[in-house]
Amino acid sequence: MGVQNVESSDPRRKNFIEKTQVLMRKLAEYAPVDAAVDQKAKAFLHDCLPPVLTPAEKGHSVHGAPARWENGEVKDGIIQLEKDTSVRFLRGGIARLCSEGEACVLYYSTDNSRVYHQEAPKSIEVNAEHVEAIEYLLHCYPQCVTVESIPCEDLDDKLAVASMLFEKGLLITKEQLTPLASSEENE
């Protein structure tokens, strides 16, 4: 075997190559390809720098929200998603839904450190009833979809999934959101 024997007419070489090809085809049937791809994607997301937001992305994400904290409370207003709010993932390839034993975990790169592997991979454990919703949002990218169209049991779940992803900086809105008046101003 090897390059030095490529021109060899030894029947053992031919038998060995045929047997190796058969075994490689069988390996593909039994190898956990999806799990292996998920692990490579998870490692890739951990290796990535966080995305640098364009001014438009910043203005349509949690990072551009005009809220400020004072004494542990939001002062200038609260951004709230509604059922008719159009959303999409910030970018393609910034998140990956993986199976980790009995749990589903969404790995993402938006909160990565700028220092290589300074922190553990960023992830959110996803409730089983929200897996389909996150898959839907991942597959819809780059199109925007309304929160109401997210496949969940009820509107509260749809809003919970969208809000969780928006607060992590994974979703952006089609239109720039305006803050609701803070609770103190309403009293």
Short mmCIF file of C-alpha atoms in Angstrom, two decimals:
data_model
loop_
_atom_site.label_atom_id
_atom_site.label_comp_id
_atom_site.label_asym_id
_atom_site.label_seq_id
_atom_site.Cartn_x
_atom_site.Cartn_y
_atom_site.Cartn_z
CA MET A 1 0.00 0.00 0.00
CA GLY A 2 0.97 3.66 -0.17
CA VAL A 3 2.06 5.91 -3.00
CA GLN A 4 5.14 3.84 -3.74
CA ASN A 5 2.91 0.87 -4.59
CA VAL A 6 0.20 2.63 -6.65
CA GLU A 7 1.36 0.91 -9.84
CA SER A 8 1.63 -2.50 -8.12
CA SER A 9 -0.46 -5.30 -9.59
CA ASP A 10 -0.39 -7.34 -6.38
CA PRO A 11 -3.87 -8.94 -5.83
CA ARG A 12 -3.58 -8.24 -2.07
CA ARG A 13 -3.59 -4.50 -2.87
CA LYS A 14 -6.76 -4.80 -4.94
CA ASN A 15 -8.50 -6.88 -2.21
CA PHE A 16 -7.45 -4.47 0.51
CA ILE A 17 -8.79 -1.43 -1.41
CA GLU A 18 -12.11 -3.17 -2.15
CA LYS A 19 -12.53 -4.22 1.51
CA THR A 20 -11.70 -0.68 2.70
CA GLN A 21 -14.31 0.80 0.33
CA VAL A 22 -16.99 -1.60 1.64
CA LEU A 23 -16.14 -0.77 5.24
CA MET A 24 -16.19 2.99 4.55
CA ARG A 25 -19.68 2.73 3.03
CA LYS A 26 -20.85 0.80 6.11
CA LEU A 27 -19.31 3.40 8.41
CA ALA A 28 -21.46 6.10 6.83
CA GLU A 29 -24.58 4.08 7.73
CA TYR A 30 -23.65 3.86 11.42
CA ALA A 31 -21.75 7.07 12.08
CA PRO A 32 -23.65 9.73 14.05
CA VAL A 33 -23.22 12.32 11.30
CA ASP A 34 -25.76 14.85 12.66
CA ALA A 35 -24.28 14.71 16.17
CA ALA A 36 -20.76 15.13 14.77
CA VAL A 37 -21.80 18.14 12.67
CA ASP A 38 -23.51 19.71 15.72
CA GLN A 39 -20.33 19.30 17.77
CA LYS A 40 -18.22 20.93 15.05
CA ALA A 41 -20.74 23.79 14.74
CA LYS A 42 -20.73 24.24 18.52
CA ALA A 43 -16.91 24.42 18.51
CA PHE A 44 -17.00 26.87 15.58
CA LEU A 45 -19.44 29.17 17.42
CA HIS A 46 -17.15 29.13 20.46
CA ASP A 47 -14.19 30.07 18.23
CA CYS A 48 -16.01 33.01 16.59
CA LEU A 49 -15.68 36.62 17.56
CA PRO A 50 -18.99 38.26 18.43
CA PRO A 51 -20.55 40.00 15.43
CA VAL A 52 -19.87 43.70 14.98
CA LEU A 53 -23.26 45.33 14.56
CA THR A 54 -24.03 47.76 11.79
CA PRO A 55 -25.85 50.94 12.88
CA ALA A 56 -29.11 49.51 11.47
CA GLU A 57 -28.67 46.20 13.31
CA LYS A 58 -27.87 48.02 16.53
CA GLY A 59 -30.95 50.22 16.18
CA HIS A 60 -33.22 47.22 15.65
CA SER A 61 -31.77 45.07 18.43
CA VAL A 62 -31.62 45.06 22.20
CA HIS A 63 -28.23 46.78 21.89
CA GLY A 64 -29.84 49.93 20.52
CA ALA A 65 -32.68 50.03 23.02
CA PRO A 66 -32.93 53.49 24.59
CA ALA A 67 -33.17 52.16 28.12
CA ARG A 68 -30.84 52.86 31.02
CA TRP A 69 -30.52 51.30 34.44
CA GLU A 70 -30.73 53.32 37.61
CA ASN A 71 -30.83 51.76 41.08
CA GLY A 72 -31.41 48.33 39.58
CA GLU A 73 -34.44 49.39 37.52
CA VAL A 74 -35.03 50.34 33.90
CA LYS A 75 -35.55 54.10 33.77
CA ASP A 76 -36.09 55.39 30.23
CA GLY A 77 -38.45 52.72 29.03
CA ILE A 78 -38.91 49.09 28.30
CA ILE A 79 -38.83 47.51 24.85
CA GLN A 80 -41.65 45.03 24.44
CA LEU A 81 -42.34 42.76 21.50
CA GLU A 82 -45.94 42.45 20.32
CA LYS A 83 -47.69 39.75 18.29
CA ASP A 84 -47.38 41.80 15.08
CA THR A 85 -43.67 42.63 15.59
CA SER A 86 -41.60 41.29 12.70
CA VAL A 87 -38.36 39.59 13.79
CA ARG A 88 -35.50 37.55 12.40
CA PHE A 89 -32.15 36.25 13.59
CA LEU A 90 -29.45 38.92 13.63
CA ARG A 91 -27.27 36.97 11.20
CA GLY A 92 -27.10 33.53 9.68
CA GLY A 93 -24.74 31.16 11.45
CA ILE A 94 -24.70 32.91 14.85
CA ALA A 95 -26.68 30.16 16.58
CA ARG A 96 -27.02 26.39 16.50
CA LEU A 97 -29.65 24.21 18.14
CA CYS A 98 -28.06 21.00 19.43
CA SER A 99 -29.21 17.95 21.33
CA GLU A 100 -27.27 17.39 24.55
CA GLY A 101 -28.53 14.10 25.97
CA GLU A 102 -32.12 14.73 27.04
CA ALA A 103 -31.86 18.51 26.66
CA CYS A 104 -31.88 20.83 23.66
CA VAL A 105 -29.38 23.67 23.85
CA LEU A 106 -29.06 26.76 21.66
CA TYR A 107 -25.39 27.76 21.30
CA TYR A 108 -24.64 31.26 20.06
CA SER A 109 -21.73 33.63 19.42
CA THR A 110 -23.20 37.08 20.10
CA ASP A 111 -21.87 37.20 23.69
CA ASN A 112 -18.46 35.68 22.99
CA SER A 113 -15.41 37.32 24.46
CA ARG A 114 -13.03 39.09 22.11
CA VAL A 115 -10.24 37.10 23.78
CA TYR A 116 -10.01 33.61 22.28
CA HIS A 117 -11.79 31.06 24.50
CA GLN A 118 -11.59 33.32 27.54
CA GLU A 119 -15.09 32.18 28.51
CA ALA A 120 -17.14 29.02 28.19
CA PRO A 121 -19.37 28.57 25.12
CA LYS A 122 -22.52 30.68 25.35
CA SER A 123 -25.76 28.72 25.40
CA ILE A 124 -29.39 28.66 26.47
CA GLU A 125 -31.21 25.48 27.45
CA VAL A 126 -34.41 25.33 25.42
CA ASN A 127 -37.67 23.90 26.74
CA ALA A 128 -38.90 20.99 24.61
CA GLU A 129 -42.08 22.90 23.70
CA HIS A 130 -39.99 25.76 22.25
CA VAL A 131 -37.62 23.72 20.06
CA GLU A 132 -39.92 23.89 17.02
CA ALA A 133 -40.24 27.67 17.43
CA ILE A 134 -36.47 28.18 17.43
CA GLU A 135 -36.01 25.82 14.47
CA TYR A 136 -38.66 27.84 12.63
CA LEU A 137 -36.85 31.13 13.30
CA LEU A 138 -33.49 29.63 12.29
CA HIS A 139 -34.92 28.27 9.03
CA CYS A 140 -36.77 31.51 8.16
CA TYR A 141 -33.57 33.58 8.17
CA PRO A 142 -33.11 36.03 6.38
CA GLN A 143 -36.86 36.67 6.10
CA CYS A 144 -38.65 38.47 8.90
CA VAL A 145 -41.66 36.75 10.46
CA THR A 146 -44.21 38.05 12.92
CA VAL A 147 -44.08 36.88 16.50
CA GLU A 148 -47.63 35.62 16.00
CA SER A 149 -46.46 33.21 13.26
CA ILE A 150 -43.97 31.44 15.55
CA PRO A 151 -45.21 27.86 16.07
CA CYS A 152 -46.04 27.66 19.79
CA GLU A 153 -49.08 26.63 21.79
CA ASP A 154 -50.25 30.15 22.64
CA LEU A 155 -49.33 33.80 22.22
CA ASP A 156 -47.62 33.96 25.63
CA ASP A 157 -45.17 31.21 24.57
CA LYS A 158 -44.54 32.95 21.23
CA LEU A 159 -43.78 36.20 23.00
CA ALA A 160 -41.61 34.41 25.58
CA VAL A 161 -39.45 32.73 22.91
CA ALA A 162 -39.09 35.91 20.85
CA SER A 163 -38.34 38.03 23.93
CA MET A 164 -35.74 35.59 25.24
CA LEU A 165 -33.91 35.56 21.90
CA PHE A 166 -34.25 39.34 21.50
CA GLU A 167 -32.84 39.98 25.00
CA LYS A 168 -29.84 37.75 24.20
CA GLY A 169 -29.15 39.86 21.11
CA LEU A 170 -30.00 37.02 18.73
CA LEU A 171 -33.10 38.57 17.16
CA ILE A 172 -33.59 41.93 15.52
CA THR A 173 -36.84 43.60 14.58
CA LYS A 174 -37.84 44.80 11.14
CA GLU A 175 -38.91 48.17 12.50
CA GLN A 176 -37.08 50.06 15.20
CA LEU A 177 -38.93 49.62 18.48
CA THR A 178 -39.90 52.50 20.71
CA PRO A 179 -39.82 52.06 24.46
CA LEU A 180 -42.95 51.82 26.53
CA ALA A 181 -43.28 54.42 29.24
CA SER A 182 -41.72 53.23 32.46
CA SER A 183 -44.03 52.12 35.24
CA GLU A 184 -43.19 55.20 37.36
CA GLU A 185 -44.39 57.58 34.64
CA ASN A 186 -47.73 55.76 34.41
CA GLU A 187 -48.49 56.11 38.10
#
